[in-house]
mmCIF file of C-alpha atoms in Angstrom:
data_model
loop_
_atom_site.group_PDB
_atom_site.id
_atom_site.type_symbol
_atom_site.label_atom_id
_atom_site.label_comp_id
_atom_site.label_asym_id
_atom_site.label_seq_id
_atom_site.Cartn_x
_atom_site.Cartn_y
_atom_site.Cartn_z
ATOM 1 C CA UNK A 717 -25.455 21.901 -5.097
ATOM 2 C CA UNK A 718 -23.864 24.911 -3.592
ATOM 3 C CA UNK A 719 -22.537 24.327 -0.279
ATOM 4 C CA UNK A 720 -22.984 27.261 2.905
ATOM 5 C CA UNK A 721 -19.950 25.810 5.012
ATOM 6 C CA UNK A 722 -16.744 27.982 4.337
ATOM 7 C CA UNK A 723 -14.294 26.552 6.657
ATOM 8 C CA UNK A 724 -11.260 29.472 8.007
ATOM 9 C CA UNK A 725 -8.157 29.269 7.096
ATOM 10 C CA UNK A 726 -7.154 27.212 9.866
ATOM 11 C CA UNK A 727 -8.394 24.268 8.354
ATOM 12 C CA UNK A 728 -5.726 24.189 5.829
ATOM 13 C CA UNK A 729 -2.794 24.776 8.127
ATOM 14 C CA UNK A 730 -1.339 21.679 9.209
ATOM 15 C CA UNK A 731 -0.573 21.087 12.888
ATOM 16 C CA UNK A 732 3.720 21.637 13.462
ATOM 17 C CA UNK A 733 3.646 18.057 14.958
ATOM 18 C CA UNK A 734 1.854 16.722 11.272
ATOM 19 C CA UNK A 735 4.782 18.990 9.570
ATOM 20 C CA UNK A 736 7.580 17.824 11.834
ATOM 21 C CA UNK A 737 6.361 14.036 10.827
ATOM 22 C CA UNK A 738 6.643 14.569 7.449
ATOM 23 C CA UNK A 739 10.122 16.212 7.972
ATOM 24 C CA UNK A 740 11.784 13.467 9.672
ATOM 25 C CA UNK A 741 10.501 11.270 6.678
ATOM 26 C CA UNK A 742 12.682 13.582 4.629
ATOM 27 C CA UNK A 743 15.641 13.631 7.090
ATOM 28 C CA UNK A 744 17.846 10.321 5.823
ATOM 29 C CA UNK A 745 18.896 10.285 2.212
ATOM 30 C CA UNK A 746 17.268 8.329 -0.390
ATOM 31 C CA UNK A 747 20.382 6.471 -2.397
ATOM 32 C CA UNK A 748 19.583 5.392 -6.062
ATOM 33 C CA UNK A 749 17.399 1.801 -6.236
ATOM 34 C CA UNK A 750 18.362 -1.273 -7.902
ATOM 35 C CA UNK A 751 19.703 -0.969 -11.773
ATOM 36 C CA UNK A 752 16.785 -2.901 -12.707
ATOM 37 C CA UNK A 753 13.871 -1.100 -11.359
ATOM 38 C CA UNK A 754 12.312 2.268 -12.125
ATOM 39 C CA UNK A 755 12.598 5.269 -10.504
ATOM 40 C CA UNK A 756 9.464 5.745 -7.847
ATOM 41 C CA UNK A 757 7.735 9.209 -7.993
ATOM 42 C CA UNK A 758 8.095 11.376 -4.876
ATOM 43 C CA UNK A 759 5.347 11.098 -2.683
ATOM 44 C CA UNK A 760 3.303 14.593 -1.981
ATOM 45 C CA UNK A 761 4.163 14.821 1.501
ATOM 46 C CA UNK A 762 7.706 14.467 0.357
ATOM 47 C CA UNK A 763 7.750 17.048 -1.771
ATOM 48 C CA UNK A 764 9.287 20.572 -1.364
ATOM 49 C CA UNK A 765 7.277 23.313 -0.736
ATOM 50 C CA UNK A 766 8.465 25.381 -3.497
ATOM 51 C CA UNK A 767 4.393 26.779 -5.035
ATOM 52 C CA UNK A 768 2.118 29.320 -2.885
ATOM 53 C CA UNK A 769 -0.938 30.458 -3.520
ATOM 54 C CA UNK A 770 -3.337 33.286 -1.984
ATOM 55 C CA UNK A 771 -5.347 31.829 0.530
ATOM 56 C CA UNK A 772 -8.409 33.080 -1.510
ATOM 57 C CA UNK A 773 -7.389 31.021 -4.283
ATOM 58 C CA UNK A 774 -7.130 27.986 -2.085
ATOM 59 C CA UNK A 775 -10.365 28.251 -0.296
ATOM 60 C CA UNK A 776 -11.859 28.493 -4.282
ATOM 61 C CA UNK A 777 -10.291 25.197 -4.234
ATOM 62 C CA UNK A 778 -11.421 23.795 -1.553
ATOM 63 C CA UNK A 779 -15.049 24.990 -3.267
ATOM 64 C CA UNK A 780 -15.171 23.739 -6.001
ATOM 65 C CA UNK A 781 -13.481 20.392 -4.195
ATOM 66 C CA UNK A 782 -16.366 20.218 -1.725
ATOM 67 C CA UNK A 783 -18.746 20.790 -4.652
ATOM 68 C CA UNK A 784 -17.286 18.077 -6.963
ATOM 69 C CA UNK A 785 -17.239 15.655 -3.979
ATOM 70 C CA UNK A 786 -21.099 16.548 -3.025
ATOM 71 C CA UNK A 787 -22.007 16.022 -6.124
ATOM 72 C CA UNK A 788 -21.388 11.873 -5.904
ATOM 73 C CA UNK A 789 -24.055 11.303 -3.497
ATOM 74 C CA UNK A 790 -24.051 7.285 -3.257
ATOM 75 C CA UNK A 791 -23.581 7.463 -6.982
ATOM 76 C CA UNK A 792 -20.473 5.568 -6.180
ATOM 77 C CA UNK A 793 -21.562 3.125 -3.773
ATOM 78 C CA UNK A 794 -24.517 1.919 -5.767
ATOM 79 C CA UNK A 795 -22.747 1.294 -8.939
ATOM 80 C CA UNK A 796 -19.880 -0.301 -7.462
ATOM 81 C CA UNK A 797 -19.350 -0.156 -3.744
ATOM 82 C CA UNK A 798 -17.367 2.720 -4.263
ATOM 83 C CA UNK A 799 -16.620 6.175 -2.047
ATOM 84 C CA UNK A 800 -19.510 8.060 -1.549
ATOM 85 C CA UNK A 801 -18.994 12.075 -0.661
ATOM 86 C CA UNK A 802 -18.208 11.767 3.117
ATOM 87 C CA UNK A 803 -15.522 9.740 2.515
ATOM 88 C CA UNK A 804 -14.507 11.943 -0.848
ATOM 89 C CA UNK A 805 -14.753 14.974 1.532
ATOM 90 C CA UNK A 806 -12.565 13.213 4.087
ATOM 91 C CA UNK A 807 -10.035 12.940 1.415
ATOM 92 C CA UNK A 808 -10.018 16.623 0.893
ATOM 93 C CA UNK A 809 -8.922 17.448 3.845
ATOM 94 C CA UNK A 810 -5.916 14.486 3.715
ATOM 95 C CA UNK A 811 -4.896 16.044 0.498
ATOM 96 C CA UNK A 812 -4.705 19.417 1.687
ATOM 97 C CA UNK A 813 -2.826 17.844 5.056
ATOM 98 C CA UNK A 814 -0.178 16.681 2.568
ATOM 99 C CA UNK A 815 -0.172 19.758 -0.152
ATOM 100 C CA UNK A 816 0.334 22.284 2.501
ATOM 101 C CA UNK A 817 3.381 23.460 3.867
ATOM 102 C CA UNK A 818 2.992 26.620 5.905
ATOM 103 C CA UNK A 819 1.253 30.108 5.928
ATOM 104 C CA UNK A 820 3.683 32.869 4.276
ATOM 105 C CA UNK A 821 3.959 36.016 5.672
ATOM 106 C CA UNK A 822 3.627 39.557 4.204
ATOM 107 C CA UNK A 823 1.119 39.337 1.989
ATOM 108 C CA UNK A 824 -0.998 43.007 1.821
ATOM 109 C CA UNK A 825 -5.176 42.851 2.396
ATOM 110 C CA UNK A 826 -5.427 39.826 4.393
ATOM 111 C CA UNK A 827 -4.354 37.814 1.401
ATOM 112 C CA UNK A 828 -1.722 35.719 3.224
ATOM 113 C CA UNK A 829 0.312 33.267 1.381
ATOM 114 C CA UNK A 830 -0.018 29.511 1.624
ATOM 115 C CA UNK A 831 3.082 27.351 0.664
ATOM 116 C CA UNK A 832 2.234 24.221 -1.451
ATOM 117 C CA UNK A 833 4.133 21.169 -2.730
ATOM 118 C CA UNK A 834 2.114 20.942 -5.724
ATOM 119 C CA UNK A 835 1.086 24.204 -7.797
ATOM 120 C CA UNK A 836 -2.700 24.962 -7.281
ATOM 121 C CA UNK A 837 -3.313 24.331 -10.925
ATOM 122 C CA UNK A 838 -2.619 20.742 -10.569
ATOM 123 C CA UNK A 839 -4.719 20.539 -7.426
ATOM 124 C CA UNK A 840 -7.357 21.179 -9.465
ATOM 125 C CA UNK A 841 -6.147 18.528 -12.061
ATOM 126 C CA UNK A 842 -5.447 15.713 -9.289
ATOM 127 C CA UNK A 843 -8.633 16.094 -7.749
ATOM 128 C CA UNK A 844 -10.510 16.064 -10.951
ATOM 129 C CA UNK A 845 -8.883 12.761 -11.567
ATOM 130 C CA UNK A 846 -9.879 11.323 -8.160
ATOM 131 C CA UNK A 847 -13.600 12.301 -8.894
ATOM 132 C CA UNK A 848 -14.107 11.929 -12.308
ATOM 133 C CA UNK A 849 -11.841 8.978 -13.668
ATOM 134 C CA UNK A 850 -12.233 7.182 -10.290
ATOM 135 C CA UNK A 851 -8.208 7.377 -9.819
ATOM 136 C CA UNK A 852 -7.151 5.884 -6.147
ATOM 137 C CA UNK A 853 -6.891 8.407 -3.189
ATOM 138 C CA UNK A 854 -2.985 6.986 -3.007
ATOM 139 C CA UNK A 855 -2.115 7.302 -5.995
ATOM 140 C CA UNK A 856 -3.589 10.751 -5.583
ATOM 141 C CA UNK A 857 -1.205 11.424 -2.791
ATOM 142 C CA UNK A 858 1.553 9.065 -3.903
ATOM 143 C CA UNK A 859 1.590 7.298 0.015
ATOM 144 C CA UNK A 860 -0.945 4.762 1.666
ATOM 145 C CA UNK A 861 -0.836 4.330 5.539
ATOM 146 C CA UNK A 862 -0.260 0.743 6.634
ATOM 147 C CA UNK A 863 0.455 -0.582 9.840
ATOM 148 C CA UNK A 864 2.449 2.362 11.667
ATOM 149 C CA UNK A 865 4.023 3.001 7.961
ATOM 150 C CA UNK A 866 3.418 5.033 5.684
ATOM 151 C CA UNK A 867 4.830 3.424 2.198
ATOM 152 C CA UNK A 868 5.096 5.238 -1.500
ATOM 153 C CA UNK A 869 3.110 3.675 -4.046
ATOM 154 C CA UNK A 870 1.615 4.741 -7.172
ATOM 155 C CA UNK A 871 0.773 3.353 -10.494
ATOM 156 C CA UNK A 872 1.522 -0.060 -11.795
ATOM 157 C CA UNK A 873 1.955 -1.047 -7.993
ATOM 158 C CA UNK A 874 -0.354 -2.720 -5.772
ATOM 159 C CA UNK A 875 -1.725 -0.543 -2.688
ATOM 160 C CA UNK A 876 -1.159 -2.294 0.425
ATOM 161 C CA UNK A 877 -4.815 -3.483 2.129
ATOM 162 C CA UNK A 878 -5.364 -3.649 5.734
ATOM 163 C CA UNK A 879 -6.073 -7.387 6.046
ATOM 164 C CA UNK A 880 -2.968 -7.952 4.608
ATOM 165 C CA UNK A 881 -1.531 -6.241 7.831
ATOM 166 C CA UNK A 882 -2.102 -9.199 10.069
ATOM 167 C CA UNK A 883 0.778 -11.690 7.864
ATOM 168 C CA UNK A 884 3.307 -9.441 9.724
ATOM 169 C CA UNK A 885 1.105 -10.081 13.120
ATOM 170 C CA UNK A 886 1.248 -13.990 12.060
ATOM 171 C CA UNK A 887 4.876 -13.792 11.706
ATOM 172 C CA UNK A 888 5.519 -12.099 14.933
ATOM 173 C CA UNK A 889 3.647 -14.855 17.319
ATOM 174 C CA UNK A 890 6.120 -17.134 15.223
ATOM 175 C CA UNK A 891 9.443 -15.401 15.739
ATOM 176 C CA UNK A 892 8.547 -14.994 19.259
ATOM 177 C CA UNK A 893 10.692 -17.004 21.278
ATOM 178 C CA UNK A 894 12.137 -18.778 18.148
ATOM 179 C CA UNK A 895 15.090 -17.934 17.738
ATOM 180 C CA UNK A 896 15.953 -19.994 14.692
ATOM 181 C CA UNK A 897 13.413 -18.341 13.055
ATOM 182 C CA UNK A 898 13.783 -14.870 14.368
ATOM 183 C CA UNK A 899 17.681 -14.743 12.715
ATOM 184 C CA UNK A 900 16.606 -16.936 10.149
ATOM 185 C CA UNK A 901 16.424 -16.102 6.212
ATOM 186 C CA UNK A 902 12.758 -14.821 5.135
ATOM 187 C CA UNK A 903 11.390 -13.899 1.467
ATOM 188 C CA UNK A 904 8.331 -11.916 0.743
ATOM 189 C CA UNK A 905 7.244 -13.399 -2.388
ATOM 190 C CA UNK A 906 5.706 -10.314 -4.628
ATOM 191 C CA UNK A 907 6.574 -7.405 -2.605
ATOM 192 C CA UNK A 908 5.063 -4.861 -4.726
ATOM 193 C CA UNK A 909 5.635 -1.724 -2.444
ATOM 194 C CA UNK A 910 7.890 -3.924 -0.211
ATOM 195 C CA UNK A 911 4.791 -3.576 2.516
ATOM 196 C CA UNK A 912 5.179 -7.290 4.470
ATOM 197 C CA UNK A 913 9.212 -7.227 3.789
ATOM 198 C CA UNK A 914 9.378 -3.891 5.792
ATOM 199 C CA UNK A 915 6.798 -4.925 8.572
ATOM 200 C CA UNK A 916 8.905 -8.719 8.902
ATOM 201 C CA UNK A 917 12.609 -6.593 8.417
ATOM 202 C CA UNK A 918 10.868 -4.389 11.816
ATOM 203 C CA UNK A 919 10.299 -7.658 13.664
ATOM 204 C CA UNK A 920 13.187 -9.689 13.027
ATOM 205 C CA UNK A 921 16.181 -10.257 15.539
ATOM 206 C CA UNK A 922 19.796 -8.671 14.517
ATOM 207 C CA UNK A 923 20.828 -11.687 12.369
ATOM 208 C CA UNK A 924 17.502 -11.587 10.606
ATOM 209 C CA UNK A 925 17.091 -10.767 6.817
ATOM 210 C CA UNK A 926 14.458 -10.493 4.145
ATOM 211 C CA UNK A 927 14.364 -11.052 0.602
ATOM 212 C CA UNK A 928 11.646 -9.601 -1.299
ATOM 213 C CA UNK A 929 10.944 -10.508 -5.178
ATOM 214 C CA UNK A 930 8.205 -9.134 -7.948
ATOM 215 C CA UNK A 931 8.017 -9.480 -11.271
ATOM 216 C CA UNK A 932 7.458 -5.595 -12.022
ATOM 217 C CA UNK A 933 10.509 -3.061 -11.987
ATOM 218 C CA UNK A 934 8.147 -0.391 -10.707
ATOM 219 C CA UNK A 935 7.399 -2.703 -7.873
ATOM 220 C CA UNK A 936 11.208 -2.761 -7.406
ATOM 221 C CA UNK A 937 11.939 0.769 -7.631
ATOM 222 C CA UNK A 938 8.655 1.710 -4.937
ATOM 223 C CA UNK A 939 9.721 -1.045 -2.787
ATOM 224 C CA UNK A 940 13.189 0.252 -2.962
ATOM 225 C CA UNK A 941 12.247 3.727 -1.858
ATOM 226 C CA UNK A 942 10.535 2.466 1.038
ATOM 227 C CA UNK A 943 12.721 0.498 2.066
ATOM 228 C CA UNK A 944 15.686 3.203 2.034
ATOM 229 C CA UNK A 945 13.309 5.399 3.500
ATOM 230 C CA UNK A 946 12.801 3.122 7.016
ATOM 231 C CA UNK A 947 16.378 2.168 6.966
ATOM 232 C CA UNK A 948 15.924 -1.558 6.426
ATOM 233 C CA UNK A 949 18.829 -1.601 3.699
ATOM 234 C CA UNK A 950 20.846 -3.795 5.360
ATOM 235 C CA UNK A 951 17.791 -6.181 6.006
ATOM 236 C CA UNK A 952 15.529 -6.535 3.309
ATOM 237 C CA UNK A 953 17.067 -7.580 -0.150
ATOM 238 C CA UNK A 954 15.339 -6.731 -3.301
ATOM 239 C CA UNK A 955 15.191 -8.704 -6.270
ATOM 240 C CA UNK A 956 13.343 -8.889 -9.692
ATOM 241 C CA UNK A 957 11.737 -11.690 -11.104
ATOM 242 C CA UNK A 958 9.078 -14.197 -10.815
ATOM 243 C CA UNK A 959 8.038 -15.772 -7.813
ATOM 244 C CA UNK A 960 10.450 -18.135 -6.856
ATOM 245 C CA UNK A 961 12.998 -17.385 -9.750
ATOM 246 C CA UNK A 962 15.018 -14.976 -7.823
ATOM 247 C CA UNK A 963 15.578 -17.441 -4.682
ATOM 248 C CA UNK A 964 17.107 -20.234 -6.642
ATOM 249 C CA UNK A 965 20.508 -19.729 -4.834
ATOM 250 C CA UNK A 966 18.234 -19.953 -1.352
ATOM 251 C CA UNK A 967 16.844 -23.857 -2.254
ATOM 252 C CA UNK A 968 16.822 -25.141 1.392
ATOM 253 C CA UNK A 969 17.615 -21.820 3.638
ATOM 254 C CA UNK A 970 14.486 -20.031 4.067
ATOM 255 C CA UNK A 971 13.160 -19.855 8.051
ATOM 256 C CA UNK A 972 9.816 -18.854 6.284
ATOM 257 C CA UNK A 973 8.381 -16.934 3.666
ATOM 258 C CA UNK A 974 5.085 -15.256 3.001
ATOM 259 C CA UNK A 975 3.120 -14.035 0.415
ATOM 260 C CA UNK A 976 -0.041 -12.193 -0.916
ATOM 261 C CA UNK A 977 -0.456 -13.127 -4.067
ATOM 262 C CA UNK A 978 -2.687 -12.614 -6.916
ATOM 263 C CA UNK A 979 -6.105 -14.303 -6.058
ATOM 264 C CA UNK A 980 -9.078 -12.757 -8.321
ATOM 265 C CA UNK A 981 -10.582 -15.080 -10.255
ATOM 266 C CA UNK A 982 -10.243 -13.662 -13.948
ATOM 267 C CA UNK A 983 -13.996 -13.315 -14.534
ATOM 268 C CA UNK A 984 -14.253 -11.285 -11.675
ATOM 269 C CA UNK A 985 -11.537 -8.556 -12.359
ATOM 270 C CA UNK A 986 -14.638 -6.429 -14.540
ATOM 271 C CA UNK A 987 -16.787 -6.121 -11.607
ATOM 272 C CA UNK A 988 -14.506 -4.511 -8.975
ATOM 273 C CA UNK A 989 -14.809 -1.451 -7.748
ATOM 274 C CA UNK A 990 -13.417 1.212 -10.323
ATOM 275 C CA UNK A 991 -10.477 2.270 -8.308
ATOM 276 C CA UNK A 992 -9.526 -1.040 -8.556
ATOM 277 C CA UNK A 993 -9.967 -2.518 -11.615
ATOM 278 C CA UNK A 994 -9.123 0.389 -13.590
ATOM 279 C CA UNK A 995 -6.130 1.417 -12.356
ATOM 280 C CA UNK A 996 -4.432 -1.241 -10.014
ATOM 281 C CA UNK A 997 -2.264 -3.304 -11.938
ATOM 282 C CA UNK A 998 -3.967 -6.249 -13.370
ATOM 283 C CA UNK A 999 -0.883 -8.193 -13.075
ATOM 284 C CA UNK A 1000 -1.214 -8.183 -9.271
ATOM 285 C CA UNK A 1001 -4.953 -9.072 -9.240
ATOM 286 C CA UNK A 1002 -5.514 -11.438 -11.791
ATOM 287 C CA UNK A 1003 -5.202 -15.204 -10.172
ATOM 288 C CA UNK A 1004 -6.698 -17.052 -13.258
ATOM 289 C CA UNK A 1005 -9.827 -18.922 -13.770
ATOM 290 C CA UNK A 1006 -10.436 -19.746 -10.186
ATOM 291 C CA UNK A 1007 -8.160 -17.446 -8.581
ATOM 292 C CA UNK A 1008 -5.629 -19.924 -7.368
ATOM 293 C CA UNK A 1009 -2.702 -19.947 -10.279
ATOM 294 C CA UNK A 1010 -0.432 -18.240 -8.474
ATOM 295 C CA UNK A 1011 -1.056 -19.863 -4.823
ATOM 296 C CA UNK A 1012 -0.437 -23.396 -6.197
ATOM 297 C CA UNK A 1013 2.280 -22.126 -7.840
ATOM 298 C CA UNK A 1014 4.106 -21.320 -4.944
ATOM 299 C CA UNK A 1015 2.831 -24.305 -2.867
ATOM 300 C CA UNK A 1016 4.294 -26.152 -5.223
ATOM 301 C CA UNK A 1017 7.633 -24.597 -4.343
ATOM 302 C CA UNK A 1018 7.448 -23.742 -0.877
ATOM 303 C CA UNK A 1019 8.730 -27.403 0.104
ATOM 304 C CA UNK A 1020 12.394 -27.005 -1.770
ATOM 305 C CA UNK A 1021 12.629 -23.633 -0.226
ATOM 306 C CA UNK A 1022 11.840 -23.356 3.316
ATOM 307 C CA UNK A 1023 14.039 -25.658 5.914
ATOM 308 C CA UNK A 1024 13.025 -28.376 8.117
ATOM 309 C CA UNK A 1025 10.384 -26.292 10.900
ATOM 310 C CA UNK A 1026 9.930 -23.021 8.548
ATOM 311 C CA UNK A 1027 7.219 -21.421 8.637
ATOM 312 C CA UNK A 1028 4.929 -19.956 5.506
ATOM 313 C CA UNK A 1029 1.527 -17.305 5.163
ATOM 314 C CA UNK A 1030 -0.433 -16.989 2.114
ATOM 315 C CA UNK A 1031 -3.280 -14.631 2.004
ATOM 316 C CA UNK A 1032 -6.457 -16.224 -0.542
ATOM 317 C CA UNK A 1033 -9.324 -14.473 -1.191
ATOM 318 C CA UNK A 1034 -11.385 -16.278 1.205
ATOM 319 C CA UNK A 1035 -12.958 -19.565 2.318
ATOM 320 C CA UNK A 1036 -12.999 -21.256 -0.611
ATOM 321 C CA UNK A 1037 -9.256 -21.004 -1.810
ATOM 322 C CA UNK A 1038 -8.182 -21.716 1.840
ATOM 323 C CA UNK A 1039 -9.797 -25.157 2.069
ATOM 324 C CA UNK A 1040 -8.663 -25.850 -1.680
ATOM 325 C CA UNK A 1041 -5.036 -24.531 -0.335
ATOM 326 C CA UNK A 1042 -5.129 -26.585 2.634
ATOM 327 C CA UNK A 1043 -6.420 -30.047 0.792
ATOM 328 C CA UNK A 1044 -3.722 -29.736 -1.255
ATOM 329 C CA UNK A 1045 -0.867 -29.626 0.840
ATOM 330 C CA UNK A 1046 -2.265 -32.582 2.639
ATOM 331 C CA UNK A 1047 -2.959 -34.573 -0.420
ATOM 332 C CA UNK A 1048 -0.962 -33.422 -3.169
ATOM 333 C CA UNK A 1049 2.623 -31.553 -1.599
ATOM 334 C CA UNK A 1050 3.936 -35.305 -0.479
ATOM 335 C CA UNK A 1051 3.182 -34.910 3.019
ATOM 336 C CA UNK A 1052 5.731 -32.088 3.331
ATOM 337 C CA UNK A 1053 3.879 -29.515 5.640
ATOM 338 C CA UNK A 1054 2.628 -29.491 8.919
ATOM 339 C CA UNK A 1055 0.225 -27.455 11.419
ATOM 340 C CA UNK A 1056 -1.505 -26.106 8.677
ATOM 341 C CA UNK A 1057 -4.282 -23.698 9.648
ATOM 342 C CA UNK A 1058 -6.863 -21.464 8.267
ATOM 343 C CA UNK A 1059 -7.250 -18.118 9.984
ATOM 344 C CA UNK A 1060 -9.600 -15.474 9.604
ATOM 345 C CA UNK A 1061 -8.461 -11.635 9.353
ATOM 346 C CA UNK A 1062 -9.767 -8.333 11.067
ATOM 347 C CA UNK A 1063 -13.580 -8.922 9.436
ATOM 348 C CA UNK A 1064 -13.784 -12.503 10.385
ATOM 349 C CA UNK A 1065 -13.365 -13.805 6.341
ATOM 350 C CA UNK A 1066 -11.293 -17.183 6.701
ATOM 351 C CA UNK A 1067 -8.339 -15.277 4.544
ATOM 352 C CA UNK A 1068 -4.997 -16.659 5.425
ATOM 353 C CA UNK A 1069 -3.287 -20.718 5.251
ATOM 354 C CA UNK A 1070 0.115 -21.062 7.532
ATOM 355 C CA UNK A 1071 1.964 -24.288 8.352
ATOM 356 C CA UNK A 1072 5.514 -25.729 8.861
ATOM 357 C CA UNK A 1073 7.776 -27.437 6.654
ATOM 358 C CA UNK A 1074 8.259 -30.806 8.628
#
């Protein structure tokens, strides 16, 4: 299908106050991340603008993009509750947002120059990918918008959702005029990009710290980057290893933790959407049979770590685990928590158990 709309030029010049944004992201220096992690890959928008490319070229680009995008019709949706081409078109225009630097001048014949993070070549080639091998829009673009953030992630780490925005809401009303638990001690228990760790660090009073833990040294070395990046150094701790492994020195000390664990049941995993179950890390998705390997898991901990009045969220995949959470910290965690409570998130899907440590 062959489309008639040519958009101007304008449409891929960003706005100065987009450009300035982006620029004060780059402002503060990014020191090296913890020995045991990987190094994260620079987000687009991060990049230097050091490629151009004829503004003919690019609008042959944005073509063929528009084209590709078209050509998904509800394909998408249908098989798999995937994008369909208004939202693929939508992310056009967000990748072009962060590809584009500025408009060069001097160029002879109306062919002005356009300044570009990424060479035009491998426009081509990331777009291609997002199309045709289903590859996330983020890991596209190397950055997912969450909360008033906007966080590096990429392969091997899980993107952020937007349910999993309201744990940081949770532990606001908590902190709030509490100020044992607004200085206290807090882990985020898989931080993958270091999301909930940043959001608490943001919330916390001046005595108030963070410790976030995953398993995965790219989780480490994303979560790292973000969290140089917003200036939380001195507030949110990093370490590697499993769950509760890390914290073994914090038995007793935590004002609350929080966590969004793996919850998929394993029979599930083939029928997600391809975005996800093709490229997300399987690691971070996977909860076992029933989906609840890893929540018990931690249950079962949460008792020897938090102290007396702390306060813990776990994010479930719905309904079901939350009443299976809940019954078993009544009947099975020795009577150890209190005030437990199931609460729904922005779509009105029971999604979260909190309680106190008595």
């Amino acid at each position: 299908m062959k489309l008639s709309f040519r958009p101007k030029l304008s449409t891929f010049l960003k706005p100065s106050s987009v450009t300035n944004l982006h620029r004060s992201f780059c402002s503060s220096s990014i020191s090296s991340p913890p020995p045991t992690s990987l190094k994260p890959q620079t987000p687009l928008f991060l990049k230097p603008p050091i490629h151009s490319a004829a503004s003919s070229d690019l609008q042959k680009w944005h073509d063929w993009a528009k084209s590709l995008a078209s050509s998904v019709g509800s394909t998408f949706v249908d098989l798999d509750n995937g994008p369909d081409s208004t939202l693929l078109c939508r992310e056009i225009k967000w990748l072009m947002e962060d590809a584009i630097e500025e408009e060069s001048e001097g160029m002879e014949n109306n062919q002005r120059s356009i300044r570009l993070r990424v060479a035009l070549e491998e426009l081509y080639m990331l777009w291609k990918q997002r199309v045709e091998e289903r590859r996330p829009f983020q890991y596209v673009v190397g950055c997912e918008h969450w909360r008033d953030l906007v966080l590096c992630v990429q392969e091997g780490v899980l993107i952020p959702r937007p349910e999993t925005e309201l744990i940081v809401d949770l532990v606001g009303d908590v902190v709030l005029g509490n100020e044992g638990l607004r200085e206290g001690l807090w882990a985020d228990l898989g931080t993958g990009s270091g999301a909930i760790a940043i959001g608490i660090g943001r919330i916390l009073g001046t005595g108030g710290r963070v410790i976030a833990t995953d398993l995965s040294p790219a989780a480490i070395g994303v979560a790292g980057f973000n969290v140089q990046r917003y200036g939380l150094q001195d507030v949110v701790e990093l370490r590697q290893g499993s769950w509760l492994e890390p914290l073994k020195d914090m038995e007793g000390k935590l004002a609350g933790f929080v966590s969004n664990p793996p919850y998929i049941p394993s029979d599930d995993i083939s029928g997600l959407q391809a975005e996800v179950g093709r490229h997300e890390p399987k690691v971070a998705l996977d909860g076992g049979i029933n989906g609840m390997d890893d929540l018990l898991h931690i249950c079962e901990g949460a008792a020897s770590m938090l102290k007396p009045g702390g306060f813990f969220a776990f994010e479930t995949n719905g309904e079901k685990q939350c009443k299976h959470l809940v019954e078993y910290m009544e009947n099975d965690a020795g009577g150890s928590f209190c005030n437990l409570k199931i609460v729904p998130d922005f779509a009105g899907i029971r999604r979260f158990v909190t309680g106190f440590h008595k």
